[in-house]
């Protein structure tokens, strides 16, 4: 049993230590030390997360000797994305570079803001375009889509240059894994709609992208039939407007991944 | 850092003044430093003609540092002169020129431009898109109009006061007994203001792009003590063209000034590159002849056109800034800022 005098003495000693720390700047020191500790913990966590990006899902293709998936001491980005096929993964993305007329960013009844607010306006509407792009992706090849990044910048031709990065989960299943014991990881980079950029009107660019996404999905389906499996790893679509700003050169590329049997 | 420095210097000045209630001891020249375009005087040190330093209490009776609560009684926005020609000085007037680019003393008058609001709205949108947080950028020191006390001690004739700055400043005018300001010309690169004038005093403004279009960009003659000039000399000729451009700009200003006011801008101009107090006229011969300090609190401030102006506390400024930026961002987003938040993944 602790006596009340002992309690008072302990409380007094505690108060003295706090006062001493305060008087000597010790509390500030302890605060600084705790901040450093928490910052270090945060950094360690972030480093672990970044590190995890380079590691494949250990549950994927268990028992299969996959060759061609290594990139130095890590796995290839596409293979890592493939191994997490049912989840959104940083290594699986669609990048879009395009231009739209500023007027086409307006809602019904809206007018363009004054010049000083134009950049904010384009940035805000770029996010909305990202949402719209996700819908296009979900129609063609994605079961889930998120806007990771969207950026917009007005130019002097009355256009907005838009760039966005979308994350997605593929709609079609990957397919069957090779029965083993060995398989080769194969990435193919495909030019969609031909090797050369195609001239399009600005207003026709969303349709051009929708067609490209559908073509990529069809290409992957075809590979799945012939090779047993296919995953869409990366899609890049770009449109460069001509000097008049009325039309653009459109191009699209896709990286498809598959695991091919090396035995029997 | 700058705010801390200003507070310390202001505190030092205040305590010095409080000690004897009067002029601090020591040589004010010891407090003056150099910067790119001339001298930098800390609060408490007043700069007279041709950059001569004094203690502010030597020329202003009852001087005290500006406080947060020194909110002007009224702000009156004034249009520019609509051309390049100010009213010419009359025969019986003496022109007193004050040239200051910056001051280290904030005022409770804040200026916001549409461009600044647009930039901050864009910033808010970018942060919101990236991490879902609504953050409104503000700059209480940068958006505050800095104050320069002007002690007018010239008594021989009515004073035609020319207040010039390459930036934007609020000049607070304090008159010595017998001194009279008959007319004021205000020239500045950005929003300019002048406080505590007699309501009957005519005041004309030429600021911002309108001033630049007239060639009225205030600039002192580059001098050996400027760090910029020293750097140029030590650069072995690589900065000669930049230095020459500065001389050319100064010649343009000098020519415009002579054409406008019939006198040379220098020598004789009071002020410095950075100072919070300027002596326009001779140093008073006795304490009785000093100008009487007039606080900004309750004063009438004449101010050139700006998109948004608020006279008030820091909280008032933050509230206005936040409202403007959020409104602009919401408008940019088509009415729904929340729709910009990331959807995850």
mmCIF file of N, CA and C in Angstrom, chain A residues 88 94 96 126-149 164-169 171 209 213, chain B residues 343-344:
data_model
loop_
_atom_site.group_PDB
_atom_site.id
_atom_site.type_symbol
_atom_site.label_atom_id
_atom_site.label_comp_id
_atom_site.label_asym_id
_atom_site.label_seq_id
_atom_site.Cartn_x
_atom_site.Cartn_y
_atom_site.Cartn_z
ATOM 1 N N UNK A 88 -6.297 -3.085 -58.128
ATOM 2 C CA UNK A 88 -5.662 -1.919 -58.763
ATOM 3 C C UNK A 88 -4.183 -1.965 -58.401
ATOM 4 N N UNK A 94 -3.280 3.405 -67.628
ATOM 5 C CA UNK A 94 -3.574 3.992 -68.940
ATOM 6 C C UNK A 94 -3.131 5.446 -68.873
ATOM 7 N N UNK A 96 -3.094 9.046 -70.854
ATOM 8 C CA UNK A 96 -3.795 9.756 -71.933
ATOM 9 C C UNK A 96 -3.223 11.155 -72.074
ATOM 10 N N UNK A 126 -10.208 18.983 -65.954
ATOM 11 C CA UNK A 126 -9.382 17.824 -66.312
ATOM 12 C C UNK A 126 -9.770 16.629 -65.437
ATOM 13 N N UNK A 127 -10.086 16.912 -64.163
ATOM 14 C CA UNK A 127 -10.505 15.824 -63.270
ATOM 15 C C UNK A 127 -11.793 15.195 -63.786
ATOM 16 N N UNK A 128 -12.684 16.047 -64.267
ATOM 17 C CA UNK A 128 -13.953 15.557 -64.794
ATOM 18 C C UNK A 128 -13.728 14.721 -66.060
ATOM 19 N N UNK A 129 -12.794 15.166 -66.902
ATOM 20 C CA UNK A 129 -12.469 14.388 -68.103
ATOM 21 C C UNK A 129 -11.906 13.020 -67.713
ATOM 22 N N UNK A 130 -11.146 13.016 -66.616
ATOM 23 C CA UNK A 130 -10.610 11.742 -66.130
ATOM 24 C C UNK A 130 -11.735 10.774 -65.764
ATOM 25 N N UNK A 131 -12.754 11.305 -65.094
ATOM 26 C CA UNK A 131 -13.907 10.460 -64.741
ATOM 27 C C UNK A 131 -14.575 9.922 -66.005
ATOM 28 N N UNK A 132 -14.694 10.785 -67.009
ATOM 29 C CA UNK A 132 -15.313 10.368 -68.274
ATOM 30 C C UNK A 132 -14.474 9.304 -68.975
ATOM 31 N N UNK A 133 -13.148 9.466 -68.865
ATOM 32 C CA UNK A 133 -12.257 8.503 -69.514
ATOM 33 C C UNK A 133 -12.384 7.132 -68.842
ATOM 34 N N UNK A 134 -12.573 7.151 -67.530
ATOM 35 C CA UNK A 134 -12.770 5.888 -66.820
ATOM 36 C C UNK A 134 -14.021 5.173 -67.347
ATOM 37 N N UNK A 135 -15.049 5.934 -67.651
ATOM 38 C CA UNK A 135 -16.270 5.303 -68.183
ATOM 39 C C UNK A 135 -15.984 4.648 -69.532
ATOM 40 N N UNK A 136 -15.188 5.321 -70.369
ATOM 41 C CA UNK A 136 -14.809 4.730 -71.661
ATOM 42 C C UNK A 136 -14.054 3.418 -71.438
ATOM 43 N N UNK A 137 -13.144 3.454 -70.463
ATOM 44 C CA UNK A 137 -12.348 2.254 -70.183
ATOM 45 C C UNK A 137 -13.231 1.113 -69.677
ATOM 46 N N UNK A 138 -14.195 1.485 -68.820
ATOM 47 C CA UNK A 138 -15.067 0.455 -68.243
ATOM 48 C C UNK A 138 -15.981 -0.164 -69.297
ATOM 49 N N UNK A 139 -16.278 0.600 -70.341
ATOM 50 C CA UNK A 139 -17.087 0.036 -71.433
ATOM 51 C C UNK A 139 -16.285 -1.021 -72.203
ATOM 52 N N UNK A 140 -14.956 -0.814 -72.282
ATOM 53 C CA UNK A 140 -14.164 -1.662 -73.176
ATOM 54 C C UNK A 140 -13.374 -2.746 -72.464
ATOM 55 N N UNK A 141 -12.652 -2.354 -71.421
ATOM 56 C CA UNK A 141 -11.691 -3.332 -70.912
ATOM 57 C C UNK A 141 -11.512 -3.377 -69.402
ATOM 58 N N UNK A 142 -12.158 -2.468 -68.674
ATOM 59 C CA UNK A 142 -11.911 -2.414 -67.230
ATOM 60 C C UNK A 142 -13.162 -2.750 -66.431
ATOM 61 N N UNK A 143 -12.955 -3.504 -65.354
ATOM 62 C CA UNK A 143 -14.076 -3.722 -64.433
ATOM 63 C C UNK A 143 -14.077 -2.644 -63.355
ATOM 64 N N UNK A 144 -12.950 -2.015 -63.185
ATOM 65 C CA UNK A 144 -12.829 -0.930 -62.213
ATOM 66 C C UNK A 144 -11.797 0.061 -62.739
ATOM 67 N N UNK A 145 -12.026 1.325 -62.464
ATOM 68 C CA UNK A 145 -11.089 2.343 -62.962
ATOM 69 C C UNK A 145 -11.032 3.508 -61.985
ATOM 70 N N UNK A 146 -9.847 4.027 -61.759
ATOM 71 C CA UNK A 146 -9.705 5.227 -60.925
ATOM 72 C C UNK A 146 -8.787 6.225 -61.643
ATOM 73 N N UNK A 147 -9.023 7.498 -61.362
ATOM 74 C CA UNK A 147 -8.158 8.542 -61.922
ATOM 75 C C UNK A 147 -7.001 8.734 -60.954
ATOM 76 N N UNK A 148 -5.811 8.396 -61.379
ATOM 77 C CA UNK A 148 -4.648 8.581 -60.486
ATOM 78 C C UNK A 148 -4.130 10.004 -60.573
ATOM 79 N N UNK A 149 -4.143 10.534 -61.756
ATOM 80 C CA UNK A 149 -3.625 11.896 -61.964
ATOM 81 C C UNK A 149 -4.343 12.530 -63.139
ATOM 82 N N UNK A 164 -3.641 12.588 -68.319
ATOM 83 C CA UNK A 164 -4.183 11.863 -67.165
ATOM 84 C C UNK A 164 -3.620 10.449 -67.116
ATOM 85 N N UNK A 165 -3.578 9.943 -65.912
ATOM 86 C CA UNK A 165 -3.166 8.564 -65.708
ATOM 87 C C UNK A 165 -4.285 7.862 -64.945
ATOM 88 N N UNK A 166 -4.714 6.739 -65.472
ATOM 89 C CA UNK A 166 -5.806 5.995 -64.860
ATOM 90 C C UNK A 166 -5.287 4.640 -64.401
ATOM 91 N N UNK A 167 -5.791 4.213 -63.280
ATOM 92 C CA UNK A 167 -5.499 2.859 -62.836
ATOM 93 C C UNK A 167 -6.733 1.999 -63.114
ATOM 94 N N UNK A 168 -6.550 0.732 -63.391
ATOM 95 C CA UNK A 168 -7.726 -0.089 -63.715
ATOM 96 C C UNK A 168 -7.492 -1.553 -63.354
ATOM 97 N N UNK A 169 -8.608 -2.251 -63.230
ATOM 98 C CA UNK A 169 -8.593 -3.712 -63.110
ATOM 99 C C UNK A 169 -9.223 -4.246 -64.394
ATOM 100 N N UNK A 171 -11.236 -6.208 -67.127
ATOM 101 C CA UNK A 171 -12.561 -6.820 -67.091
ATOM 102 C C UNK A 171 -12.470 -8.324 -67.379
ATOM 103 N N UNK A 209 -10.385 7.141 -79.012
ATOM 104 C CA UNK A 209 -9.838 6.443 -77.837
ATOM 105 C C UNK A 209 -10.713 5.243 -77.478
ATOM 106 N N UNK A 213 -9.444 1.461 -77.153
ATOM 107 C CA UNK A 213 -9.605 0.606 -75.972
ATOM 108 C C UNK A 213 -10.288 -0.711 -76.359
ATOM 109 N N UNK B 343 -10.832 9.165 -56.194
ATOM 110 C CA UNK B 343 -11.782 8.095 -55.909
ATOM 111 C C UNK B 343 -11.118 6.892 -55.249
ATOM 112 N N UNK B 344 -9.821 6.986 -55.012
ATOM 113 C CA UNK B 344 -9.110 5.873 -54.362
ATOM 114 C C UNK B 344 -8.347 5.051 -55.359
#
